[in-house]
XYZ file of C-alpha atoms in Angstrom:
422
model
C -6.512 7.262 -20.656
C -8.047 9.696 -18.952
C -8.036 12.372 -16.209
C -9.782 9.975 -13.421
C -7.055 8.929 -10.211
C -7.030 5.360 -12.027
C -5.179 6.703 -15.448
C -7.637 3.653 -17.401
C -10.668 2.187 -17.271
C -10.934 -1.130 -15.313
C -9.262 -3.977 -17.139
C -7.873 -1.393 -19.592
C -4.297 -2.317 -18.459
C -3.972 -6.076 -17.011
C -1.453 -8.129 -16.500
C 0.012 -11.442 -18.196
C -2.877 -13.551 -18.718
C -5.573 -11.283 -19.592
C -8.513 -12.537 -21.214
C -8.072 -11.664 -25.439
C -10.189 -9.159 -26.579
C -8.968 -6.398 -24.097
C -6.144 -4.596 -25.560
C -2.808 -3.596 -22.889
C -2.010 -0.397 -21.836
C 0.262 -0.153 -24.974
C -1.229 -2.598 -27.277
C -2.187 -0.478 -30.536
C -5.696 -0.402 -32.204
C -6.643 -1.200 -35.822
C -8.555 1.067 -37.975
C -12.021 -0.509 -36.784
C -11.144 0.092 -32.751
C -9.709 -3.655 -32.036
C -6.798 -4.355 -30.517
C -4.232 -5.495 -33.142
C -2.211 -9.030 -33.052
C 0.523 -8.150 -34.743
C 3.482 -9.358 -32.182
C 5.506 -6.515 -33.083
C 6.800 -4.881 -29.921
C 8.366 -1.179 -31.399
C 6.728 1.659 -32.062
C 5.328 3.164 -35.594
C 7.479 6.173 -34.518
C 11.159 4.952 -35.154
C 14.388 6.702 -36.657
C 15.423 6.041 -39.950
C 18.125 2.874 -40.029
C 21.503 4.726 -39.631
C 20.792 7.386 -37.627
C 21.445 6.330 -33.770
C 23.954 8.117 -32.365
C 26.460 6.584 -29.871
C 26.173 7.342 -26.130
C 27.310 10.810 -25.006
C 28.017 12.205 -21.842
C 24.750 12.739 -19.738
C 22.764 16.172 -20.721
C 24.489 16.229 -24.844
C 21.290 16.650 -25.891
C 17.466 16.395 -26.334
C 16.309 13.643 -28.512
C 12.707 12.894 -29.209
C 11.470 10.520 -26.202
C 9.614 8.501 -28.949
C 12.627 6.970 -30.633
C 13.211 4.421 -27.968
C 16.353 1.757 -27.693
C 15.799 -2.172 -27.894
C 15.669 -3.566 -25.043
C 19.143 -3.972 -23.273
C 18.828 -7.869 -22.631
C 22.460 -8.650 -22.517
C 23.493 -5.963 -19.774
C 26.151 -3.963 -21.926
C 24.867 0.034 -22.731
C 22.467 0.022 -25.459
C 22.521 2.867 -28.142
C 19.850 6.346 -28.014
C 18.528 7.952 -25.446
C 16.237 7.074 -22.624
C 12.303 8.708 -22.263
C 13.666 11.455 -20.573
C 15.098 12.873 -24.184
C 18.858 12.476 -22.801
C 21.711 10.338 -23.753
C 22.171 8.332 -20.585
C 25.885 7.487 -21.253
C 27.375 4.150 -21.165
C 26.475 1.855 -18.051
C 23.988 4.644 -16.678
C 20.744 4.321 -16.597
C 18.113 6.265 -19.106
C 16.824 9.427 -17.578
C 13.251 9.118 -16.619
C 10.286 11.636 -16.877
C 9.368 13.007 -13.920
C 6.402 15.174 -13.326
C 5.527 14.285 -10.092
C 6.863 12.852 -6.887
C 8.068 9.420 -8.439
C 10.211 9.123 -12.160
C 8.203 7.396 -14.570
C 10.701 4.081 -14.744
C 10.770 1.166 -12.513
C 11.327 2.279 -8.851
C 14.094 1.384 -6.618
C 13.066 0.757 -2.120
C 14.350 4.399 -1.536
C 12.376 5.587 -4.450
C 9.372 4.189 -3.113
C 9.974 5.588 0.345
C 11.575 9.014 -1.290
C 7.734 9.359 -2.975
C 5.381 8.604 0.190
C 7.455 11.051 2.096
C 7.620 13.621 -0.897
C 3.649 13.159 -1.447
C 3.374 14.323 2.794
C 5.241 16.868 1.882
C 3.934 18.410 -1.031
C 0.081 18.236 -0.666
C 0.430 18.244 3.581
C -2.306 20.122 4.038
C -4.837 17.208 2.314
C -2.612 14.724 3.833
C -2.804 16.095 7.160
C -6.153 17.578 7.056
C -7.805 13.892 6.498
C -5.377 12.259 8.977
C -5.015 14.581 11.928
C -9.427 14.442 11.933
C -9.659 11.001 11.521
C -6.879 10.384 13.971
C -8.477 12.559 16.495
C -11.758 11.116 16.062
C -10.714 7.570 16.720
C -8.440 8.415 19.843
C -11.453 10.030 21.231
C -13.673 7.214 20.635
C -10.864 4.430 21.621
C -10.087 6.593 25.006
C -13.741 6.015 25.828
C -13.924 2.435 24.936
C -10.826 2.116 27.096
C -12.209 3.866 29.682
C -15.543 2.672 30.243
C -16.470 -0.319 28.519
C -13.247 -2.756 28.667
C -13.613 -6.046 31.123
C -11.407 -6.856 33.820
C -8.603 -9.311 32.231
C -8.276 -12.567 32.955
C -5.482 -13.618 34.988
C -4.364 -17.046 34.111
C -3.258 -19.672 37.200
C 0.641 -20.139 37.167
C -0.024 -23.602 39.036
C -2.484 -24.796 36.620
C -1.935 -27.990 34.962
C -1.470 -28.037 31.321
C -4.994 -28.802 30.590
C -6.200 -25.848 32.358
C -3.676 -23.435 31.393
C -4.635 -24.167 28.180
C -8.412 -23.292 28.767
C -7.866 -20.834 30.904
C -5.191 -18.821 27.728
C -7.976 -19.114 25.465
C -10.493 -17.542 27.950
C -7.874 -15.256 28.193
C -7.517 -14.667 24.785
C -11.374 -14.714 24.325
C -11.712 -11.641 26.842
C -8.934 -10.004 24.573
C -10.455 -10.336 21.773
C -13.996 -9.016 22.977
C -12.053 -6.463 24.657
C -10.016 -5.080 21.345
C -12.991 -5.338 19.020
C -14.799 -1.743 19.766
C -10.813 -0.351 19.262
C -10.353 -2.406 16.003
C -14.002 -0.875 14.784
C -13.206 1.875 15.243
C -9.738 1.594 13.704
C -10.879 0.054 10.900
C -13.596 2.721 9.936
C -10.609 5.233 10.589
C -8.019 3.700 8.379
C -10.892 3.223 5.385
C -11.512 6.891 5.063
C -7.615 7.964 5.197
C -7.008 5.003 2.849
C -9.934 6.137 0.393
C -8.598 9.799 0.531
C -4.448 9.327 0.791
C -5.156 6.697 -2.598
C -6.608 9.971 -4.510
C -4.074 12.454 -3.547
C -0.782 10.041 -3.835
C -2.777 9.445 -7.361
C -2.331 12.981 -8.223
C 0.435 13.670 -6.720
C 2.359 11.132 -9.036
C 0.992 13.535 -12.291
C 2.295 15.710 -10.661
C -1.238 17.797 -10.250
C -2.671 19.366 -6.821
C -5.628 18.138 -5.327
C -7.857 19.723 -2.393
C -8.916 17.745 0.074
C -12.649 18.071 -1.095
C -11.840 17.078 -4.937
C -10.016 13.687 -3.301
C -13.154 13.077 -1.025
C -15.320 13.620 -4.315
C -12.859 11.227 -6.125
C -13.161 8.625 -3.408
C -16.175 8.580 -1.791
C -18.314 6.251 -4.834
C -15.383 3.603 -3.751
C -16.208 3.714 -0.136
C -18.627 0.924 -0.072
C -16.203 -1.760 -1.850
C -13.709 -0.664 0.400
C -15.060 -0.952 3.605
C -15.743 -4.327 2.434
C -12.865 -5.531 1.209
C -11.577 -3.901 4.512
C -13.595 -6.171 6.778
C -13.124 -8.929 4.463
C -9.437 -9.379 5.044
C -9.116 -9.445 8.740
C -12.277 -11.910 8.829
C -9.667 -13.904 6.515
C -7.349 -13.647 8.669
C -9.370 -14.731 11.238
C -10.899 -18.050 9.545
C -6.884 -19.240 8.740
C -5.705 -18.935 12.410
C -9.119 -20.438 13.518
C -8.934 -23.579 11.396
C -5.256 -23.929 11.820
C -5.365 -24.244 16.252
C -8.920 -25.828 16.266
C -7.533 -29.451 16.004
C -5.359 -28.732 18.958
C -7.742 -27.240 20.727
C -10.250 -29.951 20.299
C -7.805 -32.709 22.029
C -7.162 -30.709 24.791
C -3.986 -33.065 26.241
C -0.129 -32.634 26.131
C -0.473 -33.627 22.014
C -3.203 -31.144 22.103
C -1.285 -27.906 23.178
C 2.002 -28.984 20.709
C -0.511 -29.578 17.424
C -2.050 -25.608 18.563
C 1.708 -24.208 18.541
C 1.994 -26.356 15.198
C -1.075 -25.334 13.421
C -0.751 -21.644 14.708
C 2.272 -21.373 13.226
C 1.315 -22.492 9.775
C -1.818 -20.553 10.203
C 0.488 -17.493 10.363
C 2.826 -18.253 7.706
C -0.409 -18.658 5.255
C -1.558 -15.454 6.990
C 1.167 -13.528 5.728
C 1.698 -15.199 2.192
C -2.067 -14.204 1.450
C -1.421 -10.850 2.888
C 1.300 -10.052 0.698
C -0.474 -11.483 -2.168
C -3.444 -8.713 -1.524
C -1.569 -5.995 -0.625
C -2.148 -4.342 -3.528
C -5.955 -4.593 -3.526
C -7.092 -1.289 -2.012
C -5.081 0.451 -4.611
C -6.445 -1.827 -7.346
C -10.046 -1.221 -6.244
C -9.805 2.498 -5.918
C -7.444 3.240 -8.929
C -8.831 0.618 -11.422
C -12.657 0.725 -10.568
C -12.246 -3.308 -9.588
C -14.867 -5.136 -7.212
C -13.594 -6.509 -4.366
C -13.155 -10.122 -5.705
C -11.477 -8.834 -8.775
C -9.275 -6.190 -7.247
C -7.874 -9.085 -4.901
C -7.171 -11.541 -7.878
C -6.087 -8.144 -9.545
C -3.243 -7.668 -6.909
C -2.570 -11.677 -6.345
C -1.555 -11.140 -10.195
C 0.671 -8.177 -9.837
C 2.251 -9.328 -6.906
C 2.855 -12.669 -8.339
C 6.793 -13.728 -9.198
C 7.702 -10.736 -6.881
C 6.538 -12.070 -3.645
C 9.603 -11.290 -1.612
C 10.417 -8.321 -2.901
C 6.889 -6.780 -1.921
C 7.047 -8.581 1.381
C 10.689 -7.425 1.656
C 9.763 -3.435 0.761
C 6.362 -4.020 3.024
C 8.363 -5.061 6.137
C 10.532 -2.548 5.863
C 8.144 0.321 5.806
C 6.364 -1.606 8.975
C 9.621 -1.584 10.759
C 9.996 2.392 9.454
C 6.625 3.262 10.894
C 7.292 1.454 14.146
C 10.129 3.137 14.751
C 8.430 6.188 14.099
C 5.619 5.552 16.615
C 7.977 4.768 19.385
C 9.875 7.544 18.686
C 6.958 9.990 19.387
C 5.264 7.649 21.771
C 7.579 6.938 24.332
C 8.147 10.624 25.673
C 4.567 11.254 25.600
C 4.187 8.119 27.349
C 6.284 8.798 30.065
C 5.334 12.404 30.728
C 1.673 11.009 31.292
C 2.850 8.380 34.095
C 4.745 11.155 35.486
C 1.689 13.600 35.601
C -1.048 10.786 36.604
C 0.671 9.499 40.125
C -1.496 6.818 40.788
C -0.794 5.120 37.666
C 3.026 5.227 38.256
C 2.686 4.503 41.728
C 0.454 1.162 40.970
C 3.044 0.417 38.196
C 6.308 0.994 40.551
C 4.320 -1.051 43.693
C 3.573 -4.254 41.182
C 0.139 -4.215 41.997
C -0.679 -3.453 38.457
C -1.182 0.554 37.021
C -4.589 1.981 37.314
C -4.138 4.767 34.821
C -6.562 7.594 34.495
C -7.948 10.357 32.339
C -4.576 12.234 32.340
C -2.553 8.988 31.262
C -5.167 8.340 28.522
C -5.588 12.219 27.049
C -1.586 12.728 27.347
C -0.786 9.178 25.547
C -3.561 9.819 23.218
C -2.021 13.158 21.633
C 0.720 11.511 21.134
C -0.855 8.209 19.142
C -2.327 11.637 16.970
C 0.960 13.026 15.849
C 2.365 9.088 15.157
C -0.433 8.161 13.162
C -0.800 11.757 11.345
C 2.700 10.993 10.460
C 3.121 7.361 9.709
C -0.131 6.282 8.264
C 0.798 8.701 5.251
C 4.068 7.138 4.652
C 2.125 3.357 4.502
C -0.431 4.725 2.165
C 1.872 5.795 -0.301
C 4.068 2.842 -0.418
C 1.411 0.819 -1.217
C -0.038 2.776 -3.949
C 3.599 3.367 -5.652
C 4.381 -0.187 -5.167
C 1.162 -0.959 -6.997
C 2.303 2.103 -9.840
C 5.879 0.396 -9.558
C 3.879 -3.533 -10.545
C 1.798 -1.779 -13.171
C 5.151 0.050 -14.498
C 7.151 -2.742 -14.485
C 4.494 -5.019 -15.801
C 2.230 -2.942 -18.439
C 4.304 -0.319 -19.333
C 2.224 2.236 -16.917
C 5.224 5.251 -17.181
C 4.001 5.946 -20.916
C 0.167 5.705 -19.810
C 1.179 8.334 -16.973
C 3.126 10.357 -19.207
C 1.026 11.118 -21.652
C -1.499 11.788 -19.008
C 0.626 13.937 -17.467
C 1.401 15.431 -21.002
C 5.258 15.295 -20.452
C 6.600 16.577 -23.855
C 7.130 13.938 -26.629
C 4.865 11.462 -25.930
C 2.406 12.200 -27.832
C -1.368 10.969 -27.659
C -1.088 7.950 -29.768
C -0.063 4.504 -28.258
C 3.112 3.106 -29.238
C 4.075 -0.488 -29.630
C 3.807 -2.681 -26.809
C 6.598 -2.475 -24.917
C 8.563 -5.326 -23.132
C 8.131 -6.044 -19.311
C 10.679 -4.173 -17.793
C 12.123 -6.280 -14.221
């Protein structure tokens, strides 16, 4: 344990399947440093036999966080009190530490949520300071990529036969592509230093400890390297599946042509998004844990496993969130900028196609500011406290954080190695 954003050493902490020789986050250590393989799962630090007392009301009492219950695998209330050093009551759950924005327990969906906005609020000047200048740095440059360097689209022929409607989509698409890749640069470089920064201060922020926005930069700016590459490495990925998966299509070029490129793009995109849940947690791993980019991806691919849907459930519903968000503070910022520059409203009102200029694209771009000041924050954190949540649930992580937090009663010494906890 120590004072570093990643609470352990790489590898200190890993999941099931870890190679033998590295003791758990929990696993106690024999008098010559090794990890010990005794498969006793309770603490040296345990009550005398007859002393338990039965379940109180909530709040009876402080009892030493230490002397922890068994395990409660049948579902009926289980006798002492939770880490919190309260009686939880029957059929309500143990009280949980809580020094920072999250409890120290397994997290609920709101409780993930609850954190990312609490972090925003509590260190908003960090939070905000990084995102507003990144955010205004990338509008600038994507205004000017918009303005001066992106081709004329292609139109594609209505009355083309299916051969050359075909060709003439993935010209289309090509000129797309070509067109968005200055914008995605430039998004990408954006979203690696707010990524880098926001994983330091959410970090913190679950200790419970303050952070500057020049301590997180210090904190994250050795990572920056592995991140920018594991960065690129994804969407290249990404790329490569939905490549191989319409190619064959694309090669026959007929009727059975265009239906095996709606086939294989769909599969394409289902792997797409299994493998992107299965890495979601790999920016957090790499930052927090110290991991390469390989390892941090087989690092989250193992935290995320036998919880697929659940991430992918809590994932698309912060996506949807965000979205919401955006439009929210889009749309009117949108429409006052077609109201101030005329001749794009005009073009878009006559059909002939809106030929926006600098007003639409300074107006529209204040407003992408503010959204992305906003919601980038909120993705950040859920993906660092669903990571916390994995470890938590996983490797016992709320008695690594509280001692590092030094929440009363926890002492310094690692107890027994404690059961997974779903």
């Amino acid at each position: 344990m120590n004072d570093t954003p990643g609470w352990a050493s790489p590898g200190s902490a890993p999941s099931d399947g870890q190679e033998a020789g590295v003791p758990r986050p929990a696993q106690p250590a024999d008098d010559s440093g090794t990890p010990s393989d005794s498969p006793s799962k309770w603490s040296k630090t345990q009550p005398p036999p007859g002393q338990w007392s039965a379940p109180s009301a909530p709040g009876s009492g402080p009892v030493p966080p230490a002397r922890r219950p068994a395990p409660n695998w049948g579902g009926s209330p289980g006798p002492g009190p939770g880490p919190g050093g309260h009686h939880p009551g029957w059929g309500q759950p143990p009280l949980a530490a809580k020094p920072g924005v999250i409890p120290l327990r397994p997290l609920g969906v709101g409780e993930i949520l609850d954190g990312a906005v609490s972090t925003l609020r509590a260190h908003w000047r960090t939070v905000l300071g990084v995102t507003i200048v990144v955010a205004v740095i990338s509008q600038i440059g994507d205004i000017l990529v918009q303005r001066y360097l992106l081709p004329e689209p292609v139109d594609v022929d209505p009355n083309a036969s299916p051969t050359e409607a075909l060709n003439q989509a993935v010209d289309a698409m090509q000129s797309t592509l070509i067109a968005l890749a200055p914008s995605l640069f430039i998004t990408i470089i954006g979203t690696l230093f707010t990524t880098a920064v926001l994983t330091v201060v959410i970090s913190r922020s679950v200790l419970g400890r303050s952070v500057t926005l020049s301590d997180a930069w210090h904190e994250a700016r050795p990572r920056l390297l592995q991140l920018l590459g594991l960065t690129l490495l994804l969407p290249v990925m990404g790329a490569a599946i939905v490549t191989v998966g319409i190619l064959p299509g694309l090669l026959i070029g007929s009727g059975a042509g265009i239906a095996l490129t709606m086939l294989g793009g769909l599969a394409s995109v289902v792997v797409l998004i299994w493998l992107m849940v299965n890495f979601s947690l790999s920016s957090p791993a790499l930052m927090l844990e110290r991991q390469s980019i390989v390892a941090s991806m087989r690092r989250s691919a193992k935290l995320v496993k036998g919880t697929w849907w659940r991430i992918f459930g809590i994932l698309l519903l912060t996506m949807l969130l965000t979205f919401v968000v955006s439009m929210i503070i889009a749309v009117p910022f949108s429409l006052v900028a077609m109201a101030v520059d005329g001749d794009g409203l005009s073009g878009l009102l006559s059909g002939s196609g809106p030929d926006f200029g600098w007003p639409f694209l300074i107006i529209t771009g204040i407003g992408t500011v503010i959204s992305t000041s906003i919601t980038l924050p909120i993705s950040a954190g859920v993906s660092v406290l669903l990571y916390v949540d994995q470890r938590i649930r996983r490797e016992a992580l709320d008695l690594e954080l509280a001692r590092a937090a030094g929440v009363p009663g926890y002492g310094s010494e690692r107890p027994g190695n404690d059961a997974p906890r779903g």
